PDB file of C-alpha atoms in Angstrom:
ATOM      1  CA  MET A   1     157.330 -36.601 132.717  1.00 40.00           C
ATOM      2  CA  LYS A   2     159.476 -35.369 131.982  1.00 35.00           C
ATOM      3  CA  ARG A   3     160.642 -32.282 130.750  1.00 38.00           C
ATOM      4  CA  PHE A   4     162.177 -31.662 127.736  1.00 33.00           C
ATOM      5  CA  VAL A   5     165.156 -28.306 128.664  1.00 34.00           C
ATOM      6  CA  SER A   6     168.154 -26.857 126.820  1.00 35.00           C
ATOM      7  CA  VAL A   7     172.233 -27.551 127.049  1.00 33.00           C
ATOM      8  CA  THR A   8     173.869 -24.683 126.522  1.00 34.00           C
ATOM      9  CA  LEU A   9     176.508 -25.250 123.554  1.00 29.00           C
ATOM     10  CA  LEU A  10     178.344 -22.236 124.382  1.00 34.00           C
ATOM     11  CA  LEU A  11     178.813 -20.294 121.032  1.00 33.00           C
ATOM     12  CA  PHE A  12     179.001 -17.304 121.071  1.00 33.00           C
ATOM     13  CA  LEU A  13     178.800 -14.389 119.094  1.00 29.00           C
ATOM     14  CA  LEU A  14     180.816 -11.636 120.926  1.00 32.00           C
ATOM     15  CA  GLY A  15     181.494  -8.165 120.534  1.00 33.00           C
ATOM     16  CA  CYS A  16     179.334  -6.655 118.093  1.00 31.00           C
ATOM     17  CA  ALA A  17     175.987  -6.031 119.518  1.00 36.00           C
ATOM     18  CA  THR A  18     173.741  -2.881 119.847  1.00 34.00           C
ATOM     19  CA  PRO A  19     170.364  -1.915 121.256  1.00 36.00           C
ATOM     20  CA  SER A  20     169.488  -2.306 117.418  1.00 34.00           C
ATOM     21  CA  GLN A  21     170.407  -5.338 116.686  1.00 35.00           C
ATOM     22  CA  THR A  22     171.377  -8.775 117.144  1.00 41.00           C
ATOM     23  CA  ILE A  23     172.962  -9.518 120.743  1.00 45.00           C
ATOM     24  CA  PRO A  24     174.863 -12.908 121.540  1.00 46.00           C
ATOM     25  CA  GLN A  25     173.085 -15.513 121.289  1.00 45.00           C
ATOM     26  CA  VAL A  26     173.690 -19.462 124.328  1.00 44.00           C
ATOM     27  CA  LYS A  27     172.297 -21.121 121.594  1.00 41.00           C
ATOM     28  CA  SER A  28     170.788 -24.940 122.355  1.00 38.00           C
ATOM     29  CA  VAL A  29     169.735 -28.135 122.004  1.00 29.00           C
ATOM     30  CA  ALA A  30     166.759 -30.366 123.175  1.00 30.00           C
ATOM     31  CA  THR A  31     167.571 -33.690 126.132  1.00 29.00           C
ATOM     32  CA  SER A  32     166.086 -35.039 128.636  1.00 27.00           C
ATOM     33  CA  GLU A  33     168.803 -35.580 130.723  1.00 31.00           C
ATOM     34  CA  GLY A  34     168.592 -32.189 132.288  1.00 39.00           C
ATOM     35  CA  THR A  35     170.450 -29.479 132.237  1.00 49.00           C
ATOM     36  CA  PRO A  36     173.355 -28.111 135.023  1.00 59.00           C
ATOM     37  CA  ALA A  37     172.316 -24.939 136.111  1.00 70.00           C
ATOM     38  CA  GLY A  38     175.763 -23.512 136.851  1.00 74.00           C
ATOM     39  CA  ARG A  39     176.372 -24.207 132.783  1.00 84.00           C
ATOM     40  CA  ILE A  40     172.988 -22.346 131.759  1.00 88.00           C
ATOM     41  CA  LEU A  41     173.816 -19.007 134.775  1.00 93.00           C
ATOM     42  CA  GLY A  42     177.394 -19.576 133.196  1.00 91.00           C
ATOM     43  CA  SER A  43     177.414 -19.640 130.329  1.00 91.00           C
ATOM     44  CA  ILE A  44     175.277 -15.529 131.121  1.00 94.00           C
ATOM     45  CA  GLY A  45     177.701 -14.740 132.783  1.00 93.00           C
ATOM     46  CA  GLU A  46     179.918 -14.753 130.495  1.00 93.00           C
ATOM     47  CA  ILE A  47     179.054 -13.689 127.587  1.00 93.00           C
ATOM     48  CA  VAL A  48     177.983  -9.933 130.412  1.00 94.00           C
ATOM     49  CA  ARG A  49     181.369 -10.689 131.045  1.00 93.00           C
ATOM     50  CA  THR A  50     182.944 -10.408 127.214  1.00 93.00           C
ATOM     51  CA  TRP A  51     180.558  -8.486 126.204  1.00 91.00           C
ATOM     52  CA  ASP A  52     182.026  -5.370 123.955  1.00 86.00           C
ATOM     53  CA  LYS A  53     180.368  -2.613 126.679  1.00 79.00           C
ATOM     54  CA  SER A  54     181.257   0.073 123.403  1.00 82.00           C
ATOM     55  CA  LYS A  55     178.117  -1.557 120.880  1.00 81.00           C
ATOM     56  CA  GLY A  56     175.594  -1.202 124.065  1.00 89.00           C
ATOM     57  CA  THR A  57     174.827  -2.186 127.821  1.00 94.00           C
ATOM     58  CA  PRO A  58     173.753  -6.094 128.045  1.00 96.00           C
ATOM     59  CA  VAL A  59     171.080  -6.009 129.876  1.00 97.00           C
ATOM     60  CA  VAL A  60     169.795  -8.340 132.231  1.00 98.00           C
ATOM     61  CA  VAL A  61     165.920  -8.883 133.492  1.00 98.00           C
ATOM     62  CA  PHE A  62     163.723 -10.841 136.713  1.00 98.00           C
ATOM     63  CA  ASP A  63     160.901 -11.050 138.411  1.00 98.00           C
ATOM     64  CA  LEU A  64     161.094 -10.260 141.944  1.00 98.00           C
ATOM     65  CA  ASP A  65     158.043 -12.909 143.487  1.00 97.00           C
ATOM     66  CA  ASP A  66     159.591 -16.549 143.188  1.00 96.00           C
ATOM     67  CA  THR A  67     162.372 -15.938 140.888  1.00 98.00           C
ATOM     68  CA  LEU A  68     164.086 -13.530 143.096  1.00 98.00           C
ATOM     69  CA  PHE A  69     162.197 -14.269 145.775  1.00 97.00           C
ATOM     70  CA  ASP A  70     159.990 -17.006 147.649  1.00 96.00           C
ATOM     71  CA  ALA A  71     157.407 -15.322 148.167  1.00 96.00           C
ATOM     72  CA  ARG A  72     156.219 -18.717 150.252  1.00 96.00           C
ATOM     73  CA  THR A  73     158.495 -16.859 153.478  1.00 95.00           C
ATOM     74  CA  ARG A  74     155.905 -13.903 153.182  1.00 96.00           C
ATOM     75  CA  THR A  75     152.100 -16.108 152.955  1.00 96.00           C
ATOM     76  CA  GLN A  76     154.010 -17.580 156.156  1.00 96.00           C
ATOM     77  CA  SER A  77     154.450 -14.644 157.615  1.00 96.00           C
ATOM     78  CA  VAL A  78     151.417 -13.829 156.961  1.00 96.00           C
ATOM     79  CA  LEU A  79     149.314 -16.889 158.189  1.00 96.00           C
ATOM     80  CA  ARG A  80     151.388 -16.249 161.173  1.00 95.00           C
ATOM     81  CA  ASP A  81     150.466 -13.328 161.811  1.00 95.00           C
ATOM     82  CA  MET A  82     146.829 -13.793 161.412  1.00 96.00           C
ATOM     83  CA  VAL A  83     146.394 -16.643 164.414  1.00 94.00           C
ATOM     84  CA  LYS A  84     148.039 -14.683 166.926  1.00 95.00           C
ATOM     85  CA  GLN A  85     145.018 -11.996 166.188  1.00 94.00           C
ATOM     86  CA  PRO A  86     142.765 -13.115 168.904  1.00 95.00           C
ATOM     87  CA  GLU A  87     139.244 -13.542 167.026  1.00 93.00           C
ATOM     88  CA  VAL A  88     140.420 -15.193 164.622  1.00 93.00           C
ATOM     89  CA  ALA A  89     141.946 -17.675 167.453  1.00 92.00           C
ATOM     90  CA  ARG A  90     138.451 -17.856 168.893  1.00 94.00           C
ATOM     91  CA  ALA A  91     137.109 -18.418 165.906  1.00 94.00           C
ATOM     92  CA  ILE A  92     139.160 -21.492 164.501  1.00 95.00           C
ATOM     93  CA  PRO A  93     141.133 -22.665 167.546  1.00 95.00           C
ATOM     94  CA  ASP A  94     141.827 -25.529 165.720  1.00 95.00           C
ATOM     95  CA  ALA A  95     143.294 -24.327 162.045  1.00 96.00           C
ATOM     96  CA  VAL A  96     145.659 -22.265 164.467  1.00 96.00           C
ATOM     97  CA  PRO A  97     148.474 -24.497 165.493  1.00 96.00           C
ATOM     98  CA  VAL A  98     148.369 -25.926 161.885  1.00 97.00           C
ATOM     99  CA  LEU A  99     148.722 -22.502 160.787  1.00 96.00           C
ATOM    100  CA  ALA A 100     151.504 -21.178 163.466  1.00 96.00           C
ATOM    101  CA  TYR A 101     154.283 -23.947 162.391  1.00 96.00           C
ATOM    102  CA  ALA A 102     153.634 -24.533 158.970  1.00 96.00           C
ATOM    103  CA  PRO A 103     156.428 -25.630 157.059  1.00 96.00           C
ATOM    104  CA  LEU A 104     156.978 -23.955 153.902  1.00 95.00           C
ATOM    105  CA  GLU A 105     157.144 -27.055 152.039  1.00 96.00           C
ATOM    106  CA  LYS A 106     153.401 -27.254 152.748  1.00 97.00           C
ATOM    107  CA  ILE A 107     152.574 -23.950 151.725  1.00 96.00           C
ATOM    108  CA  HIS A 108     151.448 -23.041 147.887  1.00 96.00           C
ATOM    109  CA  TYR A 109     150.296 -20.750 145.231  1.00 95.00           C
ATOM    110  CA  SER A 110     146.668 -21.093 145.985  1.00 95.00           C
ATOM    111  CA  MET A 111     145.537 -20.883 149.834  1.00 96.00           C
ATOM    112  CA  GLU A 112     143.379 -23.659 148.621  1.00 97.00           C
ATOM    113  CA  ASP A 113     146.533 -26.025 147.638  1.00 97.00           C
ATOM    114  CA  THR A 114     148.456 -25.049 151.443  1.00 97.00           C
ATOM    115  CA  PHE A 115     145.014 -25.594 153.638  1.00 97.00           C
ATOM    116  CA  SER A 116     144.907 -28.900 151.288  1.00 97.00           C
ATOM    117  CA  ASP A 117     148.250 -29.749 151.584  1.00 97.00           C
ATOM    118  CA  LEU A 118     147.873 -29.033 155.322  1.00 97.00           C
ATOM    119  CA  LYS A 119     144.814 -31.048 155.663  1.00 97.00           C
ATOM    120  CA  ILE A 120     143.210 -28.268 157.478  1.00 97.00           C
ATOM    121  CA  THR A 121     139.021 -28.869 155.797  1.00 96.00           C
ATOM    122  CA  ASP A 122     137.710 -25.844 158.405  1.00 95.00           C
ATOM    123  CA  SER A 123     136.024 -23.371 155.342  1.00 96.00           C
ATOM    124  CA  VAL A 124     135.559 -20.776 158.320  1.00 95.00           C
ATOM    125  CA  ALA A 125     139.443 -20.783 158.607  1.00 96.00           C
ATOM    126  CA  LEU A 126     140.334 -21.132 154.771  1.00 96.00           C
ATOM    127  CA  ASP A 127     137.805 -18.034 153.900  1.00 96.00           C
ATOM    128  CA  LYS A 128     139.868 -16.004 156.614  1.00 95.00           C
ATOM    129  CA  ALA A 129     143.130 -16.596 155.432  1.00 96.00           C
ATOM    130  CA  LYS A 130     141.986 -15.780 152.226  1.00 96.00           C
ATOM    131  CA  ASP A 131     140.861 -12.676 153.306  1.00 95.00           C
ATOM    132  CA  HIS A 132     143.635 -12.017 155.163  1.00 95.00           C
ATOM    133  CA  PHE A 133     146.557 -13.153 152.639  1.00 94.00           C
ATOM    134  CA  MET A 134     144.829  -9.723 149.711  1.00 93.00           C
ATOM    135  CA  ARG A 135     144.953  -7.667 152.865  1.00 93.00           C
ATOM    136  CA  TRP A 136     148.746  -7.853 153.840  1.00 94.00           C
ATOM    137  CA  PHE A 137     150.049 -10.042 151.067  1.00 94.00           C
ATOM    138  CA  PHE A 138     150.499  -7.188 149.054  1.00 94.00           C
ATOM    139  CA  SER A 139     151.295  -5.012 151.086  1.00 92.00           C
ATOM    140  CA  ASN A 140     155.354  -3.116 152.029  1.00 93.00           C
ATOM    141  CA  ALA A 141     154.248  -3.935 155.938  1.00 90.00           C
ATOM    142  CA  TYR A 142     155.178  -7.631 154.291  1.00 92.00           C
ATOM    143  CA  CYS A 143     156.930  -8.015 151.468  1.00 90.00           C
ATOM    144  CA  ALA A 144     160.326  -6.497 153.374  1.00 89.00           C
ATOM    145  CA  VAL A 145     160.551 -10.125 155.624  1.00 89.00           C
ATOM    146  CA  ASP A 146     161.007 -12.108 151.549  1.00 92.00           C
ATOM    147  CA  SER A 147     163.801 -14.440 152.063  1.00 95.00           C
ATOM    148  CA  PRO A 148     165.927 -14.997 147.822  1.00 97.00           C
ATOM    149  CA  LEU A 149     166.077 -17.786 145.745  1.00 96.00           C
ATOM    150  CA  ALA A 150     169.048 -19.409 147.311  1.00 94.00           C
ATOM    151  CA  GLY A 151     172.509 -17.668 145.920  1.00 94.00           C
ATOM    152  CA  ALA A 152     170.346 -15.161 143.668  1.00 96.00           C
ATOM    153  CA  ALA A 153     172.328 -11.664 145.597  1.00 97.00           C
ATOM    154  CA  ALA A 154     175.754 -13.049 144.738  1.00 95.00           C
ATOM    155  CA  TYR A 155     174.525 -13.642 141.193  1.00 96.00           C
ATOM    156  CA  VAL A 156     172.720 -10.319 140.700  1.00 97.00           C
ATOM    157  CA  ARG A 157     175.641  -9.314 142.061  1.00 97.00           C
ATOM    158  CA  GLN A 158     177.791 -10.658 139.551  1.00 95.00           C
ATOM    159  CA  LEU A 159     176.333  -9.554 136.807  1.00 97.00           C
ATOM    160  CA  HIS A 160     175.962  -5.970 137.396  1.00 96.00           C
ATOM    161  CA  SER A 161     179.451  -5.601 139.049  1.00 95.00           C
ATOM    162  CA  GLN A 162     180.547  -7.267 135.568  1.00 94.00           C
ATOM    163  CA  GLY A 163     178.852  -4.850 133.711  1.00 94.00           C
ATOM    164  CA  ALA A 164     174.857  -5.635 133.273  1.00 97.00           C
ATOM    165  CA  HIS A 165     172.268  -3.119 133.504  1.00 97.00           C
ATOM    166  CA  ILE A 166     169.542  -4.791 135.994  1.00 98.00           C
ATOM    167  CA  VAL A 167     165.801  -4.593 135.875  1.00 98.00           C
ATOM    168  CA  TYR A 168     163.605  -5.994 138.274  1.00 98.00           C
ATOM    169  CA  LEU A 169     159.945  -5.749 136.446  1.00 98.00           C
ATOM    170  CA  SER A 170     157.826  -6.692 139.200  1.00 96.00           C
ATOM    171  CA  GLY A 171     154.583  -7.024 139.497  1.00 95.00           C
ATOM    172  CA  ARG A 172     154.106  -5.797 142.227  1.00 96.00           C
ATOM    173  CA  ASP A 173     152.610  -2.069 142.322  1.00 95.00           C
ATOM    174  CA  TYR A 174     154.002   1.076 142.869  1.00 96.00           C
ATOM    175  CA  PRO A 175     151.779   2.495 145.677  1.00 95.00           C
ATOM    176  CA  ARG A 176     151.511  -0.478 147.920  1.00 95.00           C
ATOM    177  CA  MET A 177     154.856  -2.486 147.374  1.00 96.00           C
ATOM    178  CA  GLU A 178     157.475   0.295 146.526  1.00 96.00           C
ATOM    179  CA  LYS A 179     159.500   0.332 149.890  1.00 96.00           C
ATOM    180  CA  CYS A 180     158.679  -3.261 151.122  1.00 95.00           C
ATOM    181  CA  SER A 181     160.164  -4.063 147.775  1.00 96.00           C
ATOM    182  CA  ARG A 182     163.138  -1.931 147.508  1.00 97.00           C
ATOM    183  CA  GLU A 183     164.110  -2.217 151.698  1.00 96.00           C
ATOM    184  CA  ALA A 184     164.020  -6.208 150.681  1.00 96.00           C
ATOM    185  CA  LEU A 185     166.903  -5.477 148.149  1.00 97.00           C
ATOM    186  CA  ALA A 186     168.894  -3.492 149.758  1.00 96.00           C
ATOM    187  CA  LYS A 187     168.735  -6.173 152.643  1.00 96.00           C
ATOM    188  CA  HIS A 188     169.728  -8.854 151.277  1.00 97.00           C
ATOM    189  CA  GLY A 189     172.506  -7.331 148.923  1.00 96.00           C
ATOM    190  CA  PHE A 190     170.739  -7.170 145.707  1.00 98.00           C
ATOM    191  CA  PRO A 191     171.744  -3.705 143.003  1.00 97.00           C
ATOM    192  CA  LEU A 192     169.891  -0.806 143.503  1.00 96.00           C
ATOM    193  CA  GLY A 193     170.088   2.508 141.557  1.00 92.00           C
ATOM    194  CA  LYS A 194     173.184   2.761 138.974  1.00 86.00           C
ATOM    195  CA  LYS A 195     172.114   0.552 136.337  1.00 94.00           C
ATOM    196  CA  ALA A 196     169.699  -1.222 138.624  1.00 97.00           C
ATOM    197  CA  GLU A 197     166.138  -0.792 138.335  1.00 96.00           C
ATOM    198  CA  LEU A 198     162.499  -1.431 139.559  1.00 97.00           C
ATOM    199  CA  LEU A 199     160.051  -1.038 137.039  1.00 97.00           C
ATOM    200  CA  LEU A 200     156.308  -1.405 139.350  1.00 97.00           C
ATOM    201  CA  LYS A 201     152.888  -1.311 137.973  1.00 95.00           C
ATOM    202  CA  GLN A 202     151.418   1.944 138.690  1.00 95.00           C
ATOM    203  CA  LYS A 203     148.622   0.545 139.534  1.00 94.00           C
ATOM    204  CA  HIS A 204     147.767  -3.208 141.464  1.00 93.00           C
ATOM    205  CA  THR A 205     144.502  -3.297 139.175  1.00 93.00           C
ATOM    206  CA  GLU A 206     146.468  -2.963 135.974  1.00 93.00           C
ATOM    207  CA  ASP A 207     146.941  -7.129 134.292  1.00 92.00           C
ATOM    208  CA  ASP A 208     150.413  -8.316 135.057  1.00 93.00           C
ATOM    209  CA  PHE A 209     150.630  -9.376 131.368  1.00 93.00           C
ATOM    210  CA  ALA A 210     149.637  -6.136 130.164  1.00 94.00           C
ATOM    211  CA  PHE A 211     151.928  -3.937 132.149  1.00 95.00           C
ATOM    212  CA  LYS A 212     155.052  -6.250 131.164  1.00 95.00           C
ATOM    213  CA  LYS A 213     154.030  -6.146 127.805  1.00 94.00           C
ATOM    214  CA  ARG A 214     154.490  -2.277 127.876  1.00 93.00           C
ATOM    215  CA  ALA A 215     157.155  -2.606 130.310  1.00 95.00           C
ATOM    216  CA  MET A 216     158.685  -3.792 127.035  1.00 92.00           C
ATOM    217  CA  GLU A 217     159.508  -1.333 124.764  1.00 89.00           C
ATOM    218  CA  ARG A 218     161.212   1.229 127.758  1.00 92.00           C
ATOM    219  CA  ILE A 219     163.263  -2.694 128.708  1.00 95.00           C
ATOM    220  CA  HIS A 220     164.170  -3.160 124.837  1.00 91.00           C
ATOM    221  CA  LYS A 221     165.857   1.098 124.716  1.00 92.00           C
ATOM    222  CA  LEU A 222     168.535   0.455 127.781  1.00 94.00           C
ATOM    223  CA  GLY A 223     170.360  -1.462 125.569  1.00 93.00           C
ATOM    224  CA  PRO A 224     170.216  -5.292 123.931  1.00 94.00           C
ATOM    225  CA  VAL A 225     168.666  -7.561 126.547  1.00 95.00           C
ATOM    226  CA  ALA A 226     171.023 -10.938 126.856  1.00 95.00           C
ATOM    227  CA  ALA A 227     168.566 -12.328 129.483  1.00 97.00           C
ATOM    228  CA  VAL A 228     165.364 -12.518 131.515  1.00 97.00           C
ATOM    229  CA  PHE A 229     164.671 -14.675 134.068  1.00 98.00           C
ATOM    230  CA  GLU A 230     161.025 -15.227 135.495  1.00 97.00           C
ATOM    231  CA  ASN A 231     159.045 -18.052 136.954  1.00 96.00           C
ATOM    232  CA  GLU A 232     154.867 -17.820 135.111  1.00 95.00           C
ATOM    233  CA  PRO A 233     155.517 -19.254 131.683  1.00 96.00           C
ATOM    234  CA  LYS A 234     153.129 -16.926 130.332  1.00 95.00           C
ATOM    235  CA  ASN A 235     155.602 -13.741 131.186  1.00 96.00           C
ATOM    236  CA  LEU A 236     158.459 -15.841 129.747  1.00 97.00           C
ATOM    237  CA  ASN A 237     156.688 -15.978 126.640  1.00 96.00           C
ATOM    238  CA  LEU A 238     155.548 -13.043 125.980  1.00 95.00           C
ATOM    239  CA  LEU A 239     159.164 -12.036 126.810  1.00 95.00           C
ATOM    240  CA  ALA A 240     160.544 -15.242 124.757  1.00 95.00           C
ATOM    241  CA  ASP A 241     158.725 -13.717 122.145  1.00 95.00           C
ATOM    242  CA  LYS A 242     159.607 -10.191 122.209  1.00 94.00           C
ATOM    243  CA  PHE A 243     163.756 -10.365 122.448  1.00 94.00           C
ATOM    244  CA  PRO A 244     163.720 -14.333 121.149  1.00 92.00           C
ATOM    245  CA  ARG A 245     167.514 -13.960 120.507  1.00 88.00           C
ATOM    246  CA  SER A 246     168.268 -13.702 124.466  1.00 93.00           C
ATOM    247  CA  ALA A 247     168.490 -16.085 127.199  1.00 94.00           C
ATOM    248  CA  ILE A 248     165.517 -17.195 128.458  1.00 95.00           C
ATOM    249  CA  VAL A 249     165.600 -18.525 131.656  1.00 96.00           C
ATOM    250  CA  PHE A 250     162.170 -20.366 133.606  1.00 96.00           C
ATOM    251  CA  VAL A 251     162.885 -20.378 137.594  1.00 96.00           C
ATOM    252  CA  ASP A 252     161.001 -23.818 138.747  1.00 94.00           C
ATOM    253  CA  THR A 253     159.009 -22.457 141.357  1.00 95.00           C
ATOM    254  CA  GLN A 254     156.192 -21.852 142.187  1.00 93.00           C
ATOM    255  CA  HIS A 255     153.204 -19.784 139.731  1.00 94.00           C
ATOM    256  CA  SER A 256     150.022 -19.596 138.896  1.00 92.00           C
ATOM    257  CA  PRO A 257     147.650 -22.202 137.745  1.00 89.00           C
ATOM    258  CA  ALA A 258     147.045 -21.038 134.454  1.00 85.00           C
ATOM    259  CA  PRO A 259     147.520 -23.289 131.452  1.00 86.00           C
ATOM    260  CA  ASP A 260     150.635 -21.523 129.365  1.00 89.00           C
ATOM    261  CA  VAL A 261     153.712 -23.988 129.793  1.00 93.00           C
ATOM    262  CA  PRO A 262     157.214 -22.369 129.076  1.00 94.00           C
ATOM    263  CA  THR A 263     158.613 -22.071 125.300  1.00 94.00           C
ATOM    264  CA  PRO A 264     160.883 -25.588 124.301  1.00 92.00           C
ATOM    265  CA  HIS A 265     163.549 -22.522 123.995  1.00 90.00           C
ATOM    266  CA  ALA A 266     163.520 -21.540 127.893  1.00 93.00           C
ATOM    267  CA  HIS A 267     166.415 -23.593 130.013  1.00 93.00           C
ATOM    268  CA  TRP A 268     165.308 -24.254 133.440  1.00 92.00           C
ATOM    269  CA  ILE A 269     166.232 -24.004 137.441  1.00 94.00           C
ATOM    270  CA  LYS A 270     165.633 -23.833 140.647  1.00 92.00           C
ATOM    271  CA  ASP A 271     167.998 -21.767 142.635  1.00 92.00           C
ATOM    272  CA  PHE A 272     171.558 -19.158 141.540  1.00 93.00           C
ATOM    273  CA  LEU A 273     173.559 -22.046 143.487  1.00 85.00           C
ATOM    274  CA  ALA A 274     175.292 -22.372 140.825  1.00 62.00           C
ATOM    275  CA  ALA A 275     176.622 -19.188 140.593  1.00 44.00           C
ATOM    276  CA  ASP A 276     180.394 -19.274 141.350  1.00 44.00           C
ATOM    277  CA  VAL A 277     180.843 -20.825 138.036  1.00 40.00           C
ATOM    278  CA  LEU A 278     180.946 -17.423 137.267  1.00 40.00           C
ATOM    279  CA  PRO A 279     184.231 -16.229 136.253  1.00 38.00           C
ATOM    280  CA  GLN A 280     185.030 -13.587 138.806  1.00 37.00           C
ATOM    281  CA  VAL A 281     185.726  -9.840 138.191  1.00 35.00           C
ATOM    282  CA  ARG A 282     188.776  -8.750 137.368  1.00 31.00           C
TER     283      ARG A 282
END
């Protein structure tokens, strides 16, 4: 089924926004032909670059897992380390070489889908993998190894250098994942510090959606939200409802099996490789 996405018309009302007012809007119409990522990313970059900073600071919100970082790389590392354990190797010998060399394209959101694609039918192996995943995937021990999506770091850096306030809004939690989150961001050159902040859950037991809904007021106080980037349709739609004049960007990587679909106003991208279409910093 063809996905209907948005085509940016580059019609902006620049330089007139304050945190209490509306922001320049990326206007769009529906098309079945697809939208070049460069047009979307370039339009957002142009909004930030030409923003009248005396009227407030434009805010750009990014999720982390499967939005800026490819979370499959963490799952891959967790599985590879699991099968190195002697007791695991003895318990599931047939699955060990398959999991040790599982290619990235066969790693999926759920462990059941991953095992199905790898053609592993051993239920014991699946149970061990799920237990190991839940113990280590959400931990400081592994998220520092995350690989960013192509072009993501350069794109975020450029928006930040042109004056955007960057918010990394993630369902990760501070106790288990703050350290590795900061390490991964710094390692790959994402901005952190002044006008680039990390917002995580205080407790891992809090629902991601509830946390992000609660964070909306804090983000709203930072300035007009120019754009939001998310891979989870439910979270994306929450942001779209809260910031209706923002550019809403759905990062089409992997997401939970929840039935939600992205708002029809969302722009679709798979990575940030077209970031080089942005005007250069002067």
